[in-house]
XYZ file of C-alpha atoms in Angstrom:
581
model
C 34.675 58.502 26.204
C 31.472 57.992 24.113
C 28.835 59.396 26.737
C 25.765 59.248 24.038
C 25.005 57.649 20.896
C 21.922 58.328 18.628
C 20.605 58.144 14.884
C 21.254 62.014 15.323
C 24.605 62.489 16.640
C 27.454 60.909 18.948
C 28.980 62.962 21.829
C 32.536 62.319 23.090
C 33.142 63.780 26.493
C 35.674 63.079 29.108
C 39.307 64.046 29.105
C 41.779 62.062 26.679
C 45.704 61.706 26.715
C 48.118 64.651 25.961
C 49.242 63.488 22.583
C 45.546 63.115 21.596
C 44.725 66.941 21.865
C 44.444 67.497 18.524
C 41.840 64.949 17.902
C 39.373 67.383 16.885
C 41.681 68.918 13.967
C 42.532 65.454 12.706
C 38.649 64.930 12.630
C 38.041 67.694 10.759
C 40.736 67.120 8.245
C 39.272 63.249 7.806
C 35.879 65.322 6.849
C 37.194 67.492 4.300
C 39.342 64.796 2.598
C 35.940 62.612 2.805
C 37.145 60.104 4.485
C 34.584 59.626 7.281
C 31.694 58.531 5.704
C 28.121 59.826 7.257
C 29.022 62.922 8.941
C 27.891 65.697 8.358
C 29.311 68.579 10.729
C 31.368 68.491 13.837
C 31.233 70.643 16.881
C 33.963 71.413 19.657
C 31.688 72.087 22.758
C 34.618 71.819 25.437
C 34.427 74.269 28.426
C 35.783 74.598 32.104
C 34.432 71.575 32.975
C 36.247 69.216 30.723
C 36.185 68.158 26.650
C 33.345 67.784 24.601
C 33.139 66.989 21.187
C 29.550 66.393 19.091
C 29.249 64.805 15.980
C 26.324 65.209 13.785
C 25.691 62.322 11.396
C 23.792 62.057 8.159
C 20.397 61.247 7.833
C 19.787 57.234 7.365
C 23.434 57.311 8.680
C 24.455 53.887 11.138
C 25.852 55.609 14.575
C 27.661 52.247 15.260
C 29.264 52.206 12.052
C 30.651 56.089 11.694
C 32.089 55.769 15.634
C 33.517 52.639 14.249
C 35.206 54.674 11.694
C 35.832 57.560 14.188
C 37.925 54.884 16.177
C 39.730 53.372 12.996
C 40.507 56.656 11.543
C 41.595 58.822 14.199
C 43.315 59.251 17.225
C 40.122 58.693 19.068
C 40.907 54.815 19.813
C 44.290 54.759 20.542
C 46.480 51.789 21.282
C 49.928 51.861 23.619
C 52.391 49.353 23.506
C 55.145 48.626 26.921
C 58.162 48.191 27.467
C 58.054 45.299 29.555
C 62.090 44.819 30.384
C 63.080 43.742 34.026
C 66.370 42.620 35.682
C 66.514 39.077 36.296
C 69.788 37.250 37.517
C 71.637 41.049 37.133
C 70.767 41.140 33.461
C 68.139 43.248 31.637
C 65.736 40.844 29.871
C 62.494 41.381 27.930
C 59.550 39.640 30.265
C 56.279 38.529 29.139
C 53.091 38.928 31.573
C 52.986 35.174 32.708
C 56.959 36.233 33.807
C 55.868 39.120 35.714
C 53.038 37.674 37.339
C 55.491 34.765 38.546
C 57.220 37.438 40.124
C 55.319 37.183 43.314
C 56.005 32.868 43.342
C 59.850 33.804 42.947
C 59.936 37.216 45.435
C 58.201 34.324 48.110
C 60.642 32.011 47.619
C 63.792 34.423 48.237
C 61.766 35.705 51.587
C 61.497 31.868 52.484
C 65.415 31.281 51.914
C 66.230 34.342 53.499
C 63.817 33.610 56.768
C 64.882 29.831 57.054
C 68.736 31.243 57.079
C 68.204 33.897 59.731
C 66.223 31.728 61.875
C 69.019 28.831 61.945
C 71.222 31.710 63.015
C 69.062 32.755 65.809
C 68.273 29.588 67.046
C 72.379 28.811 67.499
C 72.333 32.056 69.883
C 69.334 30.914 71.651
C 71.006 27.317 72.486
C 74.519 29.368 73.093
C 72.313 31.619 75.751
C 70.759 28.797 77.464
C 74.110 27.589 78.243
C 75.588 30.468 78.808
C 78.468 29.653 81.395
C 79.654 26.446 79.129
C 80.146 29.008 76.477
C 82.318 31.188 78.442
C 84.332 28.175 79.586
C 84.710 26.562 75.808
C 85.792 30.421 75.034
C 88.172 30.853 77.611
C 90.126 27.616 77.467
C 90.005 28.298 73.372
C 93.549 28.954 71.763
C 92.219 30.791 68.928
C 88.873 30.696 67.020
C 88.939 28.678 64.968
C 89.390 26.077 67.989
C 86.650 28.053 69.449
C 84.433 27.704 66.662
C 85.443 24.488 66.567
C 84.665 23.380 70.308
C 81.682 25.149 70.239
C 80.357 22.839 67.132
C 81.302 19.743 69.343
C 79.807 20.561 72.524
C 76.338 21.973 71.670
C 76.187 20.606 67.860
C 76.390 23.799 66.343
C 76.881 24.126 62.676
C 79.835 26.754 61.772
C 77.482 29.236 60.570
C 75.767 28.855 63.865
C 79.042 29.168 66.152
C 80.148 31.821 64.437
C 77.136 34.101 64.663
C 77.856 32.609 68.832
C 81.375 33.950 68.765
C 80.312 37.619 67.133
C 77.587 38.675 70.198
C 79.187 41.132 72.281
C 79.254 40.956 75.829
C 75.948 43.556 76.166
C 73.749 41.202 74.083
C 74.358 38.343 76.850
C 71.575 39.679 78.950
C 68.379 38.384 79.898
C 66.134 40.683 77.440
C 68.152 39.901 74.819
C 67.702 36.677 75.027
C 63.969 37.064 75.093
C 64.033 39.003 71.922
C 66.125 36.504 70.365
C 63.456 33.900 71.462
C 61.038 36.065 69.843
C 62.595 36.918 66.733
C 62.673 32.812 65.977
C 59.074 32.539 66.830
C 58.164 35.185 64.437
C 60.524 33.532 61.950
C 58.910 30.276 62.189
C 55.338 31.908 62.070
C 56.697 33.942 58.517
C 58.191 30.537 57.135
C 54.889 28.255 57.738
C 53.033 30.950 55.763
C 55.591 31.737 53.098
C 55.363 27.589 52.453
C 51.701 27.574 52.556
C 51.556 30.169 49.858
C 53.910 28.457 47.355
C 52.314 25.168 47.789
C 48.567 27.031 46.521
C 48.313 28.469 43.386
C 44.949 29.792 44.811
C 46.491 32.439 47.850
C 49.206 33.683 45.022
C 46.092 34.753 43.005
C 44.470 36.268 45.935
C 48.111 37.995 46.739
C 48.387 39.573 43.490
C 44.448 40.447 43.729
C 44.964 42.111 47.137
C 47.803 43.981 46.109
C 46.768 45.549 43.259
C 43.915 46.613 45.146
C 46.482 48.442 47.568
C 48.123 49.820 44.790
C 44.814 50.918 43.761
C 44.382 52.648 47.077
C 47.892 54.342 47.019
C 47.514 55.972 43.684
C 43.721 56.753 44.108
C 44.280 59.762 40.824
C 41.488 58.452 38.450
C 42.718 57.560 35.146
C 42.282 60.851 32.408
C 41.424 58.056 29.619
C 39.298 55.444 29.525
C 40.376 51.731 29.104
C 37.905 49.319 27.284
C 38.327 45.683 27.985
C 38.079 44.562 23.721
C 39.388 41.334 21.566
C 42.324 43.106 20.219
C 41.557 46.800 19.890
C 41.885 46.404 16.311
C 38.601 46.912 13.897
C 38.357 44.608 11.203
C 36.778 45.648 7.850
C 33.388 44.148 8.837
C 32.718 46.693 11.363
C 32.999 50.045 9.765
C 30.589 48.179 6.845
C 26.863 48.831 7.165
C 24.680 45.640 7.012
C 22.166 47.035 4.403
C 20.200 45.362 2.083
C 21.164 45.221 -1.565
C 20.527 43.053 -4.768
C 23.174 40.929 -6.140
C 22.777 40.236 -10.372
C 24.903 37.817 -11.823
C 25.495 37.156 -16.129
C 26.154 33.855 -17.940
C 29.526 34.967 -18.533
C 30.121 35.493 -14.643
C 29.916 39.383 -13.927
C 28.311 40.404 -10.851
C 27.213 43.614 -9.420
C 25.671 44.723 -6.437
C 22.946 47.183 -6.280
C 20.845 49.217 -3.812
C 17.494 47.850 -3.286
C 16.064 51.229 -4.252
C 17.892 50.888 -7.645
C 14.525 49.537 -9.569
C 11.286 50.895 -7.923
C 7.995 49.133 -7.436
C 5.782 48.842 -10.533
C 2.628 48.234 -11.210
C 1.966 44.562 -12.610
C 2.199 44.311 -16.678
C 4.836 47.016 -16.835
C 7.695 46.731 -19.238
C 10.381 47.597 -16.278
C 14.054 48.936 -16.275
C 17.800 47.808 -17.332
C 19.564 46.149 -15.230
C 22.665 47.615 -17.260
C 24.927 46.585 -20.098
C 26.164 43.394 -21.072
C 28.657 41.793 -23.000
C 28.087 40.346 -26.634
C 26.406 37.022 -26.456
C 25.961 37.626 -22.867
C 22.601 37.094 -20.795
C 21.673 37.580 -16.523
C 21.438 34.154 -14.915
C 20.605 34.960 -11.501
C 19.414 38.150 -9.101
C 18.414 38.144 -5.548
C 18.646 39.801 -2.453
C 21.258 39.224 0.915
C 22.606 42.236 3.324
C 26.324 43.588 2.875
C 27.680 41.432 5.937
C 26.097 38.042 4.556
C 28.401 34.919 3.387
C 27.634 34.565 0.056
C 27.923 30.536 -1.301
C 28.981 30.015 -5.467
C 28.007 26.701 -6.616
C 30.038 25.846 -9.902
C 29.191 23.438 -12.386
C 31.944 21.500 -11.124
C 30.430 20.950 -7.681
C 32.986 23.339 -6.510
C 31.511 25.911 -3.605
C 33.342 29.068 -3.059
C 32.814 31.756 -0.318
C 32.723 35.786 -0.002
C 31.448 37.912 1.804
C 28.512 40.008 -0.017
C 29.933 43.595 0.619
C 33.269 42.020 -1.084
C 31.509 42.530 -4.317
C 31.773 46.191 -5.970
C 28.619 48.071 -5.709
C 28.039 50.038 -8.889
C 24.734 52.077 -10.664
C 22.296 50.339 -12.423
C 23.852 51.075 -15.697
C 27.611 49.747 -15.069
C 28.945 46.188 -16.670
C 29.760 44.215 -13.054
C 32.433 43.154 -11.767
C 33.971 39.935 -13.359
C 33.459 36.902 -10.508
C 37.688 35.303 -11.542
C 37.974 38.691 -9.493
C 36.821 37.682 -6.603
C 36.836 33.851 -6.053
C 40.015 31.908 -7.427
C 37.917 29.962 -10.145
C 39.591 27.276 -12.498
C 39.697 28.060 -16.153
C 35.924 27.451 -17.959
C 34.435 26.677 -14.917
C 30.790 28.667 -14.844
C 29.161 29.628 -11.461
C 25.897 27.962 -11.571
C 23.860 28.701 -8.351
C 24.249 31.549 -5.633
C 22.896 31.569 -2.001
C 23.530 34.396 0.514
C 23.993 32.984 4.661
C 23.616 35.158 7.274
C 24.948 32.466 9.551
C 26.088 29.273 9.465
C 24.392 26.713 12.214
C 24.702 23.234 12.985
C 21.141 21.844 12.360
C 20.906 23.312 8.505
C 21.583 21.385 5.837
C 22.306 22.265 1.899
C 19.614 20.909 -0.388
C 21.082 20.240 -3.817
C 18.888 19.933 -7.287
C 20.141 19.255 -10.175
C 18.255 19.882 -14.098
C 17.571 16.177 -14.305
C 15.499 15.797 -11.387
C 18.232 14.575 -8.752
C 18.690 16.189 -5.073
C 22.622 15.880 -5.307
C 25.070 15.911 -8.274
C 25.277 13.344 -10.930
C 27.771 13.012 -13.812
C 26.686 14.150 -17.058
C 24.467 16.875 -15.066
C 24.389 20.053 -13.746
C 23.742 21.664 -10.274
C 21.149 24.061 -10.785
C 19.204 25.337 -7.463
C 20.900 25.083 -3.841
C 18.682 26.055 -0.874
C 19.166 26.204 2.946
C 16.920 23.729 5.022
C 16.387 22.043 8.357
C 14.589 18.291 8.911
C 11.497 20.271 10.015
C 10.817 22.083 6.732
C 9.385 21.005 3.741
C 10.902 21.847 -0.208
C 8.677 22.302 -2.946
C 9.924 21.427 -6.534
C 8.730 21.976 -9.705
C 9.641 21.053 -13.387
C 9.364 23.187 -16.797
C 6.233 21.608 -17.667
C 4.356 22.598 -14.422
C 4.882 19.599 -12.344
C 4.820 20.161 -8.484
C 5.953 17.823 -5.530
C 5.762 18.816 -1.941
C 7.908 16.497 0.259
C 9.463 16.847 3.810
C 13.068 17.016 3.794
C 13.524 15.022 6.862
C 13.038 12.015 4.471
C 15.869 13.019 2.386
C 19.187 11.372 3.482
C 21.923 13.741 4.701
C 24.668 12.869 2.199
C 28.487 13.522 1.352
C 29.721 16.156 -1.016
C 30.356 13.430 -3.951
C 27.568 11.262 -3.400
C 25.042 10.588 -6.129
C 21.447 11.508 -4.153
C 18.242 10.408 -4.907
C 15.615 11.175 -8.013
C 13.546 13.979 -6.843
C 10.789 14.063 -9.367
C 10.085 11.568 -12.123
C 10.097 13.716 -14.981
C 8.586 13.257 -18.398
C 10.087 12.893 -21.809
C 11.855 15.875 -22.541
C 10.549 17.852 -19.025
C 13.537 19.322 -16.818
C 13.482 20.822 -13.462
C 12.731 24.191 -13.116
C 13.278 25.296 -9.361
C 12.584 24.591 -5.469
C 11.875 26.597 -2.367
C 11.743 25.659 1.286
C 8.667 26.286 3.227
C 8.783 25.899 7.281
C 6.451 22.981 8.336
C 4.680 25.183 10.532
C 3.148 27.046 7.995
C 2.007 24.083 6.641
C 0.566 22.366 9.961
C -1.801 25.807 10.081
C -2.820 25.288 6.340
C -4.391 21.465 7.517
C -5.914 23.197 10.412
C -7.621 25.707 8.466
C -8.830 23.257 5.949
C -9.877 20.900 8.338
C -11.966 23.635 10.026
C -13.723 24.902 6.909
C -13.840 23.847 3.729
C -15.212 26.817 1.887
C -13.803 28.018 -1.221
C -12.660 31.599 0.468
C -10.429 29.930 3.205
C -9.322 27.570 0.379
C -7.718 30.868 -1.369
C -6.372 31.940 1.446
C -2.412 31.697 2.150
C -0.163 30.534 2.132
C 0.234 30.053 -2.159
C 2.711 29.210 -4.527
C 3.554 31.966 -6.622
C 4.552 30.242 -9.849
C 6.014 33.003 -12.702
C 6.093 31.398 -16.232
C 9.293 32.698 -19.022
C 6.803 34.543 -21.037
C 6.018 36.727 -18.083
C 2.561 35.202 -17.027
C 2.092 34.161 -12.950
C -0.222 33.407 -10.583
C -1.141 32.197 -7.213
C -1.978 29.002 -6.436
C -3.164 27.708 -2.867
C -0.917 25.262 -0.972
C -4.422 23.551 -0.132
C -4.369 23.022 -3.624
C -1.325 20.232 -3.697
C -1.061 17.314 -1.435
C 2.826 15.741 0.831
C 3.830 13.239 -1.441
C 7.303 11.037 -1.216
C 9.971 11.224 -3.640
C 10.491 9.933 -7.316
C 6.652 10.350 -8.012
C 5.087 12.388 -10.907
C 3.922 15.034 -8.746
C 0.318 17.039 -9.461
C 0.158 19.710 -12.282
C 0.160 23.221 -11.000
C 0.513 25.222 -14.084
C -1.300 24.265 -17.202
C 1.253 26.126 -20.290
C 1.128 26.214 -24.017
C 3.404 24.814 -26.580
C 5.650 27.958 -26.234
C 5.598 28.573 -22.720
C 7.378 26.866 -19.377
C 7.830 27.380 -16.040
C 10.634 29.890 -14.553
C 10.135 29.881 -10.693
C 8.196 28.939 -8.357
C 7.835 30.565 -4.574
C 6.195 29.874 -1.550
C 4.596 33.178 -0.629
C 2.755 34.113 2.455
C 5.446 34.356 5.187
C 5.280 38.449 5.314
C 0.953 39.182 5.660
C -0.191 42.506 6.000
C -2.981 43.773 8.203
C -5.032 42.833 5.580
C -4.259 39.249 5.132
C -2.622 40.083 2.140
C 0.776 39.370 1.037
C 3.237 41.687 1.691
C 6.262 40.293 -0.615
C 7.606 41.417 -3.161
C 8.687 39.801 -6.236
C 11.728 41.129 -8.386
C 11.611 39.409 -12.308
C 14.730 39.497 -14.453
C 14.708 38.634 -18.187
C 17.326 37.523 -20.708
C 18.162 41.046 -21.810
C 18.590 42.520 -18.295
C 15.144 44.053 -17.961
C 14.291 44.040 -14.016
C 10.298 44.556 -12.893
C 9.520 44.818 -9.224
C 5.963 44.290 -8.507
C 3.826 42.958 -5.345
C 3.134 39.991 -4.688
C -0.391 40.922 -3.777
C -1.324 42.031 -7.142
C -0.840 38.508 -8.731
C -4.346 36.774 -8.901
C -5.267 33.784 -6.922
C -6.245 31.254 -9.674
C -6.336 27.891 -9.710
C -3.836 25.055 -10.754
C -4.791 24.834 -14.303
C -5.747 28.620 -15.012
C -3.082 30.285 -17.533
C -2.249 33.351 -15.107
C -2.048 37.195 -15.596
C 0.762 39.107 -16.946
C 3.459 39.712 -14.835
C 5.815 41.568 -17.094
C 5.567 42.983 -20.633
C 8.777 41.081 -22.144
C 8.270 42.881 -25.701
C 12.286 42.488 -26.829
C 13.361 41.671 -23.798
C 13.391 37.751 -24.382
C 12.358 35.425 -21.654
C 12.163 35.401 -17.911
C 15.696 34.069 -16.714
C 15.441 35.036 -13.207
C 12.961 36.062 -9.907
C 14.377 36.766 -6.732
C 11.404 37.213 -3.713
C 12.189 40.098 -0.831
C 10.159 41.997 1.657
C 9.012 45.438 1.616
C 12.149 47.675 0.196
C 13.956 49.917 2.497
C 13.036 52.705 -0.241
C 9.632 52.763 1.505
C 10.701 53.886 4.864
C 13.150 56.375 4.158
C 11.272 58.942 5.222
C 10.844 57.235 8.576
C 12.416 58.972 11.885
C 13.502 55.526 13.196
C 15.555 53.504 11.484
C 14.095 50.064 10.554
C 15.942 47.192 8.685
C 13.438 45.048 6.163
C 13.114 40.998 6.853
C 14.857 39.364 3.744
C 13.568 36.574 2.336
C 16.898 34.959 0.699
C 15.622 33.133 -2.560
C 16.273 33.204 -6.001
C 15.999 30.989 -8.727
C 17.744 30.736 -11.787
């Protein structure tokens, strides 16, 4: 039995089974063939006074998850199948526990047959001893007996079972007392058939039977059990639960290898840095999307056909910084030439979130002849902000977008210009946005007017900034939208975030923003070191692209785990799961 559990160590005490008494040598053996992951020494500590067994685990190691392996690895959870073979109708024959438990039903009704028999027996005495001198005389003036039998049946309307249970009393059972005790014995045979019937006409008192004696059973045996029973699903771990739900960043190419990655894989930079490798890639070959999920999320592909496939994230290899990826036809069951457009990780899946669907040329939903692009989880109460390569921004509720079908057309999101395209989206909760009017309705100065939340909007030649929400205005769908990001000739947009959900003490951002570029060059900086400019400023340098191409990808997260490491307590990060391609 687990009697104590801790980010330190886990202590098994309690007595097992015999055939489990060399659990600690098959633990020790699982150590030095590595097996157990996140241990890091094992002690026997058993005395006198029963077994005791302490594990000491790792530092940063998940207690829940190494016990879990404890109990799929070794003979610590142990499983014991029955033989469950009884005689019915003078045969042997395998029962199941619905047949058993009838076994009280069918043991009632073979009391009740046997009772009702024995008391139609003794109530033929009783009627022969009431008439006791009749009986004499039928006897007597009998020939034989079967004409005794016989005569009896006729005079008293016996039945021949009856008369001949009359015929077998000896001569000392014709007394007085016995004939009480015969009286009796039918009374309590009536009394024991009323309740035998009673309980086979109620399911109800053959529950409470069975209930009240296994509690006697209980109470005969009263030697507690050496092992402990746990009342689980199966008794069977699945793969899920010896995996530990950490955070980690996903990166995906054009020619559809992913890889996942430990957060502390690329560390925070300062803003303007040039940034690491995200790793070789394949001639001709360029990243197309990076984010961040945790190991035990569901992770949704969107293909260009419309197609949506599922995995789960920890499904995906995880592999250094400098390794190729894992080709995606590995993992999902994709047609030939069909290209995974879009990626979204899903913790869980509930009823009152929808899919929001963009597509390049501007349409929430997919359209022949284009391509889905940017896929985002939402509710009616939130509100989506999109934005086009040219800087164009609408902010809309997405309770006025219709909830459509999987092959329906949608509606135009944006009207876009000549030769614009959409360039991303991201889902903001309405709440933040009812305390935005209330601040701006309470002072109209130009420091709360900078205040948060913003939209952090990251151009392809590495330039950002961050722009009020104050700044933009709700419009409806299929407008024009306001300009939020004033570019050059050479220059477009490449994401755009709402940022402001994580604040520090300060008031200050605490996000994070992870930038990816053609090449596979990966910059982490904070959020709070992009300025706070206005919508047609030209923005600060984000990252120093030098070779490196364009900006292809951003992905926004919280604080990495890499920063509290060195904590005592263990603390898992808030992810904020966006990305844009």
């Amino acid at each position: 039995m687990v009697s104590h559990l801790s980010h330190c160590n886990c202590t098994i005490s309690g007595q097992v089974e015999a055939k489990v008494t060399l659990l600690f040598v098959l633990i020790s053996l699982s150590l030095s063939l590595q097996s157990l992951e996140g241990i890091s020494d094992i002690r026997d500590e058993s005395d006198r006074s029963g077994m005791r067994i302490v594990i000491e685990l790792k530092r940063g190691s998940d207690p829940s998850i190494a016990l879990n392996n404890l109990y799929r690895l070794t003979a610590l959870q142990s499983s014991f199948s029955c033989n469950m073979v009884g005689i019915l109708n003078g045969k042997p024959q395998l029962m199941g526990l619905k047949e058993l438990l009838q076994a009280i039903e069918r043991r009632a009704n073979f009391q009740l047959s046997q009772a009702q028999d024995r008391n139609h027996i003794v109530e033929g005495i009783v009627v022969g001893l009431d008439n006791l001198d009749e009986v004499i005389a039928v006897i007597r003036n009998a020939s034989s007996n079967a004409s005794a039998s016989a005569a009896l049946r006729k005079e008293f309307n016996l039945s021949e079972k009856q008369a001949e249970a009359l015929l077998d009393i000896s001569l000392r059972r014709l007394t007085l007392l016995e004939r009480n005790k015969f009286v009796a014995e039918s009374k309590s045979l009536m009394e024991l058939i009323s309740k035998l019937q009673d309980l086979l006409s109620s399911k109800r008192q053959i529950l409470q039977l069975i209930e009240q004696e296994a509690i006697e059973l209980k109470n005969k045996f009263p030697t507690p059990r050496l092992s402990f029973l746990e009342d689980t699903d199966s008794g069977q771990l699945e793969e899920i639960d010896v995996i530990s739900n950490d955070e980690m960043l996903l990166a995906l190419s054009e020619k559809g290898y992913v890889k996942r990655m430990k957060p502390d894989t690329f560390n925070l930079q300062n803003r303007g840095t040039i940034g690491k490798s995200v790793g070789k890639l394949r001639v001709n070959d360029t990243m197309s999307d990076f984010l961040s999920c945790h190991a035990h999320d569901h992770v949704l592909y969107f293909s260009d056909r419309g197609t949506v496939y599922s995995a789960r994230a920890y499904k995906i290899p995880e592999c250094t910084r400098a390794a190729a990826g894992t080709p995606l036809v590995q993992i999902l069951s994709l047609s030939d030439h069909e290209r995974i457009t879009s990626i979204i990780p899903v913790n869980e899946f509930c009823g009152d979130q929808y899919l929001l669907m963009l597509t390049a040329k501007g349409y929430i939903k997919k359209v022949p002849g284009d391509e889905l692009k940017w896929v985002r989880r939402c509710t009616n109460d939130d509100l989506v902000a999109m934005a086009s390569h040219n800087g164009m921004v609408i902010l809309t509720s997405c309770e006025i977008i219709r909830a459509l079908g999987r092959n329906t057309r949608g509606s135009i999101a944006m009207r876009l210009k000549e030769g614009d395209k959409m360039a991303c989206m991201d889902i903001m909760p309405r709440i933040m946005w009812k305390e935005l009017e209330k601040v701006s309705d309470a002072n109209q100065g130009r420091g709360r007017r900078m205040r948060g939340p913003w939209l952090l909007f990251v151009s392809e030649s590495g330039f950002g900034k961050r722009v009020p929400l104050s700044s933009f205005r709700m419009s409806p769908l299929n407008r024009v939208g306001l300009k939020g990001y004033k570019f050059s000739s050479e220059d477009c947009l490449a994401a755009v975030f709402v940022v402001g959900f994580s604040l520090a003490d300060d008031g200050e951002s605490d996000e994070e923003v992870v930038l990816l570029s053609q090449s596979g060059t990966v910059n982490r900086i904070k959020v709070r070191d992009v300025s706070i400019q206005s919508r047609y400023a030209r923005g600060v340098i984000l990252m120093r692209l030098e070779y490196a191409g364009k900006i292809q990808s951003a992905s926004l997260i919280s604080a990495s785990e890499s920063e509290t490491e060195e904590e005592e307590v263990e603390a898992v990060p808030e992810v904020l799961n966006k990305a844009v391609v």
